[in-house]
Coordinates of C-alpha atoms in Angstrom, one line a residue:
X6 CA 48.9 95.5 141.2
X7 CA 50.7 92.4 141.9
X8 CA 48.3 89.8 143.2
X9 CA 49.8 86.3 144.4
X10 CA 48.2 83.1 145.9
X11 CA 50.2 80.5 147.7
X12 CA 48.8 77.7 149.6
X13 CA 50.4 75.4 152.5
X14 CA 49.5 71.8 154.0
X15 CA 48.0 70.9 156.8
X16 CA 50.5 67.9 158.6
X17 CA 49.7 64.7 160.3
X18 CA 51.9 64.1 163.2
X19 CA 52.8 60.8 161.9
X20 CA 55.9 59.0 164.0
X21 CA 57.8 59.8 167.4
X22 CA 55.4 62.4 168.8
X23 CA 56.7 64.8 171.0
X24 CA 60.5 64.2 170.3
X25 CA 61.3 67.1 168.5
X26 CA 62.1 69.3 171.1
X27 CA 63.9 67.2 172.6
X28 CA 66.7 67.0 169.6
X29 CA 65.2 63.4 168.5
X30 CA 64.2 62.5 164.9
X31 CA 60.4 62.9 164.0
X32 CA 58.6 61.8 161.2
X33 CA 55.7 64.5 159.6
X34 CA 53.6 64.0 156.7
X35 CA 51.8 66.6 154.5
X36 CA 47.8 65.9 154.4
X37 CA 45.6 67.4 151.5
X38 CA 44.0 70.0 153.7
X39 CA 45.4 73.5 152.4
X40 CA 45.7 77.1 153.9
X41 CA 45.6 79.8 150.9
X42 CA 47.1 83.3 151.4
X43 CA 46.4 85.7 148.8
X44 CA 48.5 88.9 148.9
X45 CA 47.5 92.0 146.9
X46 CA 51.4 94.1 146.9
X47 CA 50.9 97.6 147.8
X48 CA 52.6 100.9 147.8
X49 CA 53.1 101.4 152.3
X50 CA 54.6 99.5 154.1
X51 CA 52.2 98.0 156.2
X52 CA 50.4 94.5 156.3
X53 CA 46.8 94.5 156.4
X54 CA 45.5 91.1 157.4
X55 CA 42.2 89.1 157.1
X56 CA 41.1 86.1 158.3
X57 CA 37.8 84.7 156.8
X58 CA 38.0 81.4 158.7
X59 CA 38.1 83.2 162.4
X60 CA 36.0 85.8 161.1
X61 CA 32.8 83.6 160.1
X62 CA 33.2 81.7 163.5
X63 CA 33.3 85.4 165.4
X64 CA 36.6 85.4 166.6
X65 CA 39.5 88.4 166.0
X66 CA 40.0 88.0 162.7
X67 CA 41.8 91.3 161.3
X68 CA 45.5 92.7 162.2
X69 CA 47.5 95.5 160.7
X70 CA 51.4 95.7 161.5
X71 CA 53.9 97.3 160.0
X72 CA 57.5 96.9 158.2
X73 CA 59.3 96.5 161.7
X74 CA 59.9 94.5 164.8
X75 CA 56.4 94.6 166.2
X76 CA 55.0 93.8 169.9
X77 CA 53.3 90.4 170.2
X78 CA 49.3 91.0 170.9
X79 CA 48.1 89.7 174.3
X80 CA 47.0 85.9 174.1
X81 CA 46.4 83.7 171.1
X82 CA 45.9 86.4 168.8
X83 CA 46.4 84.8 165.0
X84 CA 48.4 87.8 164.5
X85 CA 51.1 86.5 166.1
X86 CA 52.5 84.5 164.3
X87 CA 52.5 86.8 161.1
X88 CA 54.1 89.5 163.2
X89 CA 56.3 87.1 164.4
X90 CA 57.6 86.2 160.7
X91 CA 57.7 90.0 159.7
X92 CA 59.9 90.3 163.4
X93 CA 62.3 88.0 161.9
X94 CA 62.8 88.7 158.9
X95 CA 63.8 92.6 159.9
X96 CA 66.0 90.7 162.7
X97 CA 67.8 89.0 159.6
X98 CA 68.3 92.4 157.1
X99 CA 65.4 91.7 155.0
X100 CA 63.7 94.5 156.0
X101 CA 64.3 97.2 153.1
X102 CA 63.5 94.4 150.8
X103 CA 59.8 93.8 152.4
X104 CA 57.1 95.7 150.5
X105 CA 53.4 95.8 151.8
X106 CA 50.7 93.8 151.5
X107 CA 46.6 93.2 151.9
X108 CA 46.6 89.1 152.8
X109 CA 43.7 87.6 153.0
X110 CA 43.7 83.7 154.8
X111 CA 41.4 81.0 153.8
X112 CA 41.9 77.5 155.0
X113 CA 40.5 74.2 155.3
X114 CA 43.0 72.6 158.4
X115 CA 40.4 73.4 161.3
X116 CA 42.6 75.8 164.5
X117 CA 43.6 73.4 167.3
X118 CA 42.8 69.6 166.5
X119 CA 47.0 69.1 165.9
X120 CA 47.1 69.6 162.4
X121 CA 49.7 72.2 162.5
X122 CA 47.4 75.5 161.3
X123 CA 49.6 77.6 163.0
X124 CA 52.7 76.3 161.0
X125 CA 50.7 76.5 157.8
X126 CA 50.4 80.5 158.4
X127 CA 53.7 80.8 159.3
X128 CA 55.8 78.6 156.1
X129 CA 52.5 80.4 154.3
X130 CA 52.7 84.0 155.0
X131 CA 56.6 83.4 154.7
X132 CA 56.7 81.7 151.2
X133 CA 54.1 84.6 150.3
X134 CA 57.0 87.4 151.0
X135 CA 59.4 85.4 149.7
X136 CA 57.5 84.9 146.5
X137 CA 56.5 88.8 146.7
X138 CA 59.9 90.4 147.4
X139 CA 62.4 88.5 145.6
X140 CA 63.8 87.0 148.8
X141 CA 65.8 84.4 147.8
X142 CA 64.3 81.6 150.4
X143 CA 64.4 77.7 149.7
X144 CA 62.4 75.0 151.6
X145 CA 64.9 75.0 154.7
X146 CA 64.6 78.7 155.4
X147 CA 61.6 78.5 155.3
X148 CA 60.8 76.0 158.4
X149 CA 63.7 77.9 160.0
X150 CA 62.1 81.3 159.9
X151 CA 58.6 80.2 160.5
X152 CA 60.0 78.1 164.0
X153 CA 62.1 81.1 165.1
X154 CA 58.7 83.6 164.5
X155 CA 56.7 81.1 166.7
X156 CA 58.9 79.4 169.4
X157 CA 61.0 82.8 169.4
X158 CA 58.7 85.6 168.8
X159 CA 55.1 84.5 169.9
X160 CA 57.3 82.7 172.4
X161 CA 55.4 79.0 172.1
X162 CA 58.4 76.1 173.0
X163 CA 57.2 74.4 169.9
X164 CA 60.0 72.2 168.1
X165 CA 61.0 72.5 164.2
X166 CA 58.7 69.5 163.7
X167 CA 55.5 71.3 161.9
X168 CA 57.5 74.3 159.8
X169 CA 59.5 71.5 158.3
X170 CA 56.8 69.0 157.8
X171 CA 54.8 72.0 156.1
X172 CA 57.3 73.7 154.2
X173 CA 58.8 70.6 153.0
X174 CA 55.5 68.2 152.2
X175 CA 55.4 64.6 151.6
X176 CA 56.7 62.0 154.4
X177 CA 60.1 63.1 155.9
X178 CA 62.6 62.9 158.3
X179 CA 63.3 65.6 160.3
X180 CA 66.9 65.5 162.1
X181 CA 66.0 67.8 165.0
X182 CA 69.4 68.8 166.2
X183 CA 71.4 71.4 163.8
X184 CA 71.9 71.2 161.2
X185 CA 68.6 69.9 160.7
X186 CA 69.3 67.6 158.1
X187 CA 65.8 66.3 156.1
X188 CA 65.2 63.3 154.3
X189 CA 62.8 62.7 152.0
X190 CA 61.5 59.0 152.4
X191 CA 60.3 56.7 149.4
X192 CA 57.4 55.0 150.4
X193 CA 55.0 57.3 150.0
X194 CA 51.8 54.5 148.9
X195 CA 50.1 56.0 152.2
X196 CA 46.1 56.6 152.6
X197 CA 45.0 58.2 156.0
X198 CA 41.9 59.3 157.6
X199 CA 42.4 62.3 159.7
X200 CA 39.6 62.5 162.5
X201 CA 39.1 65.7 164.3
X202 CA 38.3 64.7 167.9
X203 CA 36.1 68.3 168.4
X204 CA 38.5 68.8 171.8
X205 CA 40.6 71.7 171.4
X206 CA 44.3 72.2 172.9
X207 CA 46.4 74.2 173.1
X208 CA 50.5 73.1 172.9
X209 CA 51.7 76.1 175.2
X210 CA 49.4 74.3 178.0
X211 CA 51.0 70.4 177.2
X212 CA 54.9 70.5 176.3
X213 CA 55.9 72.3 179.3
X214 CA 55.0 69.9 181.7
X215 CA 56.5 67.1 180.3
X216 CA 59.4 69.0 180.0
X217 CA 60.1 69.6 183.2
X218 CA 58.9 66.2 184.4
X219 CA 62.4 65.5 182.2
X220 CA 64.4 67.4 183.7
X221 CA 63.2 66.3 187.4
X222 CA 64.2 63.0 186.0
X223 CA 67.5 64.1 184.6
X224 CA 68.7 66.2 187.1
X225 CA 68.3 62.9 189.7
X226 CA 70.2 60.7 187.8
X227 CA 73.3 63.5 186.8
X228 CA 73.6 63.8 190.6
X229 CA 73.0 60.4 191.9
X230 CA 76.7 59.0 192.6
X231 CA 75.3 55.3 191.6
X232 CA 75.1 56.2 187.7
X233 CA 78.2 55.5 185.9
X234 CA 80.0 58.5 184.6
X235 CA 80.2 57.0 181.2
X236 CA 76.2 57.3 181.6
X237 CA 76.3 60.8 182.7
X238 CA 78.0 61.4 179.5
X239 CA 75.1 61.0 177.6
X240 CA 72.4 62.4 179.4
X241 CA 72.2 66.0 180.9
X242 CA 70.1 68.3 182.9
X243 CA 67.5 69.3 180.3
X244 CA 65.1 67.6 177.8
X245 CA 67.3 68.6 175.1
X246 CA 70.8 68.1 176.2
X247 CA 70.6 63.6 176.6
X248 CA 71.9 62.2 173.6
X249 CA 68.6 59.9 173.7
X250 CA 69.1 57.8 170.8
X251 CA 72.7 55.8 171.8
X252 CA 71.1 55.0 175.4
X253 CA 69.5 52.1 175.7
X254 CA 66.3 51.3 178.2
X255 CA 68.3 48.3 179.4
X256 CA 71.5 50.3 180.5
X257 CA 69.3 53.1 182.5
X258 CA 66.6 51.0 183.6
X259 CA 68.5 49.8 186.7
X260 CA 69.0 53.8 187.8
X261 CA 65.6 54.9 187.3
X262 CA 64.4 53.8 191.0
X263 CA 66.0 56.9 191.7
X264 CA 63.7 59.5 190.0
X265 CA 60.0 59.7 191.0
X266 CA 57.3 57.8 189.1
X267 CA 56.1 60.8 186.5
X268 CA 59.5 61.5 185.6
X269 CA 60.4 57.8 185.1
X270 CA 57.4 57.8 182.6
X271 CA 58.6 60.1 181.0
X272 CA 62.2 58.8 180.2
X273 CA 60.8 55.4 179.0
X274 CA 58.4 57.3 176.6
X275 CA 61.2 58.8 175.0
X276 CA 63.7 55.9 174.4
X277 CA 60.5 53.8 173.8
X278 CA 59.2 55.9 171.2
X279 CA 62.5 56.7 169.1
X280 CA 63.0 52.7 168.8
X281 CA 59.6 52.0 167.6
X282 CA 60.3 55.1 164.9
X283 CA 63.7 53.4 164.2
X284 CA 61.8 50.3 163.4
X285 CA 59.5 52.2 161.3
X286 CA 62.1 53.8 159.1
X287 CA 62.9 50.7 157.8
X288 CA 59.6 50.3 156.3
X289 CA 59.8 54.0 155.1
X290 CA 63.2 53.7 153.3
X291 CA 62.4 50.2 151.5
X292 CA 64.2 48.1 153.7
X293 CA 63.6 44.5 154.7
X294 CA 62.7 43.8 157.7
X295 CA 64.7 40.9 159.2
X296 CA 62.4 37.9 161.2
X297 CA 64.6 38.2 164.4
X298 CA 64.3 42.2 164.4
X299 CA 60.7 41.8 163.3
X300 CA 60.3 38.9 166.2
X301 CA 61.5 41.1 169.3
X302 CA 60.2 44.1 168.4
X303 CA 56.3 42.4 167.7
X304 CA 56.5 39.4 169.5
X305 CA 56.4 36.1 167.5
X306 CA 53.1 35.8 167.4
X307 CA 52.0 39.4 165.7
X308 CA 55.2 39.0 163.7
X309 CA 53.9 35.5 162.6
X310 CA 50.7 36.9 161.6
X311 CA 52.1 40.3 159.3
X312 CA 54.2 37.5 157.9
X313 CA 51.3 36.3 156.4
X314 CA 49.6 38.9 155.4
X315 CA 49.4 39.6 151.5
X316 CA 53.0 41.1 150.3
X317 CA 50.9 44.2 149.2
X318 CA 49.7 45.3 152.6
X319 CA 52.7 44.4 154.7
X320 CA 54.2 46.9 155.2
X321 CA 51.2 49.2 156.2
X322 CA 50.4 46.2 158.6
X323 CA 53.7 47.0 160.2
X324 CA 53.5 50.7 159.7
X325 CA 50.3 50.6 161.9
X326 CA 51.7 48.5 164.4
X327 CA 54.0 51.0 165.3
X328 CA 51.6 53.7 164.9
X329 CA 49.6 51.6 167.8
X330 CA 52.6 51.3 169.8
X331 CA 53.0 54.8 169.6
X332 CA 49.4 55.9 170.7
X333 CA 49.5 53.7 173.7
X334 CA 52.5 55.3 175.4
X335 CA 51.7 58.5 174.6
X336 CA 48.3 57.8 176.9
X337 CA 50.1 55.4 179.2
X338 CA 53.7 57.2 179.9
X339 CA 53.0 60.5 178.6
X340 CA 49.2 60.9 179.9
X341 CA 48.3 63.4 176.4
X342 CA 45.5 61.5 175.7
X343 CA 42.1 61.4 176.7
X344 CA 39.3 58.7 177.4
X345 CA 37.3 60.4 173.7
X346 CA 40.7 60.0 172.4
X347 CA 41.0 56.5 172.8
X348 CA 37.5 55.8 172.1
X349 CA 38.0 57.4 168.4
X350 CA 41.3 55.2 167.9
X351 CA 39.2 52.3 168.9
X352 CA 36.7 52.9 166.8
X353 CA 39.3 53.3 164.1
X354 CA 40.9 49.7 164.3
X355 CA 37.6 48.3 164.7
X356 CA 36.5 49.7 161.4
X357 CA 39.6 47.7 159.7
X358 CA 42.4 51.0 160.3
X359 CA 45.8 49.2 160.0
X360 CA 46.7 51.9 162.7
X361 CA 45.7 55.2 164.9
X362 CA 47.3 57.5 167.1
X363 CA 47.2 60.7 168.3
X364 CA 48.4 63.5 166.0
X365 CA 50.0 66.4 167.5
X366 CA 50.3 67.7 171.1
X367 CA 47.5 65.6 172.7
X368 CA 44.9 66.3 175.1
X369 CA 42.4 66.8 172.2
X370 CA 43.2 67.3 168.6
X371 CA 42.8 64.8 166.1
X372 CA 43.6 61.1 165.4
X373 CA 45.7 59.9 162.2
X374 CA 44.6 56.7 161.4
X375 CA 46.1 54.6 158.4
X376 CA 43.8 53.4 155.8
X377 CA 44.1 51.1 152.7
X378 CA 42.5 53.4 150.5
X379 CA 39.7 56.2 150.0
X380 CA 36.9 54.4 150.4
X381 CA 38.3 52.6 153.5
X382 CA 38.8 55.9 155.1
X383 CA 35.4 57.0 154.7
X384 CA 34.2 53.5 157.0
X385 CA 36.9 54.3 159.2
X386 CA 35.6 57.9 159.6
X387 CA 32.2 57.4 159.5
X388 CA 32.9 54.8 162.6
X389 CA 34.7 57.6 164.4
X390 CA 31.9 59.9 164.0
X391 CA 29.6 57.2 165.9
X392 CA 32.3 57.3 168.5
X393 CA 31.8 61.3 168.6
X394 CA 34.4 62.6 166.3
X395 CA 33.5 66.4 164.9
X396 CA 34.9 65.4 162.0
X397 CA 37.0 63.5 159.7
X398 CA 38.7 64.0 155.8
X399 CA 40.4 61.6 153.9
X400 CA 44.2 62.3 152.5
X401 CA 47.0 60.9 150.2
X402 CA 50.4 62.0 151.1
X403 CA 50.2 66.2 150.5
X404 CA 52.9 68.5 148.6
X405 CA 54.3 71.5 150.7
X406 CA 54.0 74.8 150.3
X407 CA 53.4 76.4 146.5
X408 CA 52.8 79.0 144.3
X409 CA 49.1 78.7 142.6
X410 CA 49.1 81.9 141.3
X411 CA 50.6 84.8 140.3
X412 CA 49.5 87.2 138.5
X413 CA 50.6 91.3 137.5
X414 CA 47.1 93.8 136.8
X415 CA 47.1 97.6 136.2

């Protein structure tokens, strides 16, 4: 028997939050927090399925499926997603190549506190067929199979964001229109404390809301005979369709009177957000920052001040700049946060964090904070835990998914 263990990351949500979906560039990173999958290959063709984690906590924790496309299981059955991955990969001609299997799941990213659990199942349970079958699969199918078993199958409007994040590791960027280009970024010298706020979510409930806030937004100004046509070009009548990142908040701010308040919001999160993350990438690729850019995006004053800081933390003093920016309009133009939320961030910075924001869809979850090293992180947690946090873990920039075992037994 033919007995295989592969493990996948957990990932921090670490720049341009909720931007994926909307074709925008997004910036994950791969924690140390692991799912393992260990597969046992058998002689059906069936998948029998265990989860230890739900089980201890007495929640569904078993499914059994077979070689085939297979109905989705009525609510947020963990099943899901696996069926959703075995539903795509018959879809894609695989199917003769599957084999059976007896999986059993073991993980340390908690469910629901935005750490991307159900990614790590997916890229996980994906690699381990791959691995299994003789598939063939590198790092991009991957993410691509995984997204189309959750957004398509389970039927969650997720973005590519998590798959990639998970199946690729380290700190990337993710172009999120096709052909969904990833680069790996250098700076890598990153400590975080991830803080689990105890406040579950639930992304089916959060992105489409703001979605369609978007598109109120959008389809006002498309039909508005005061915006330009050379404006029009550029946006569209859905979230994903505005070519956000060559419009500028100056050359739409003038037309925004037209759509209502929420929607408004909602546009100036997103071109907000993608130039702080522009700013950031900088930082990420090794770049210098130049004192006029680093001026008008700061101010003088907080530019002044990183300016002085010792060369070896300057750039995580910038990093967590942005990372601040970033949690603030997410709570102020993109309401996914919550009064605990901002308490734990708080408590964060006040324990010395360069940084903290929300990771993942909001409304709960769990904070990334940015730390200067291990022992810093446990101050910074241990503050949040005052402040009501569940939980907290310390991490150094994770590798995606791998192989840790395999091994052949009569």
């Amino acid at each position: 028997m033919r007995r295989i263990l592969v493990s996948s990351p957990g990932r921090a949500d670490f720049l341009n939050t909720h931007q994926d979906y909307k074709g925008l560039p997004v910036v994950p990173v791969a924690i140390d927090l692991r799912m393992y999958l260990h597969g046992e290959v058998t002689d059906n063709k069936r998948f029998n399925v265990k989860s230890l984690d739900l089980e201890r906590h007495g929640e569904p924790s078993v499914d059994s499926f077979g070689i085939k496309i297979n109905h989705m299981r009525e609510g947020k059955f963990f099943g899901n997603y696996l069926r959703g991955v075995v539903n795509v990969l018959v879809k894609r001609g695989f199917a003769e190549r599957l084999r059976g299997m007896n999986v059993t799941i073991k993980s340390e990213i908690p469910v629901g506190s935005g750490l991307s659990s159900s990614a790590a199942l997916e890229v996980g349970f994906t690699y381990l067929l791959n691995a299994a079958c003789g598939l063939g699969l590198e790092k991009k199918d991957l993410a691509e199979i995984a997204f189309a078993a959750e957004n398509q199958e389970a039927g969650i409007p997720c973005g590519r964001l998590d798959q990639y994040g998970v199946s690729f590791g380290g700190i990337i960027k993710l172009e999120c229109r096709p052909p969904y280009r990833v680069e790996p970024l250098p700076f890598r010298d990153l400590t975080f404390a991830i803080i689990d706020s105890g406040i579950r979510h639930s992304t089916a409930d959060i992105h489409p809301k703001r979605q369609e806030d978007i598109n109120r937004g959008l389809k006002a100004l498309m039909e508005s005979s005061s915006v330009p046509s050379e404006l029009k070009t550029l946006l569209g009548y859905r979230f994903d369709e505005p070519q956000w990142e060559k419009i500028s908040e100056e050359e739409l701010d003038d037309f925004l009177r037209i759509v209502d308040e929420r929607a408004r919001r909602r546009i100036l999160f997103t071109l907000r957000m993608q130039r702080w993350t522009e700013f950031a990438l900088k930082v990420l690729r090794g770049e210098k920052i130049r004192d006029e850019e680093g001026s008008w995006m700061l101010g003088e004053e907080r530019w002044r001040r990183i300016r002085s800081s010792a060369a070896t933390e300057r750039n995580h003093v910038i990093l967590g700049e942005v990372m601040n920016e970033q949690h603030s309009l997410l709570r102020d133009l993109y309401d996914v946060s919550l009064p605990e939320i901002d308490d734990i961030c708080d408590a964060a910075l006040d324990a010395g964090a360069y940084g903290a924001k929300i990771s993942g869809a909001g409304m709960g979850g769990s904070v990334i904070a940015l730390v200067k090293d291990e022992k810093h992180g446990r101050k910074v947690i241990d503050a949040c835990m005052k402040a009501n946090a569940k939980d907290g873990w310390v991490s150094k920039v994770g590798e995606g998914v791998r192989m840790e075992s395999d091994i052949n037994t009569v």
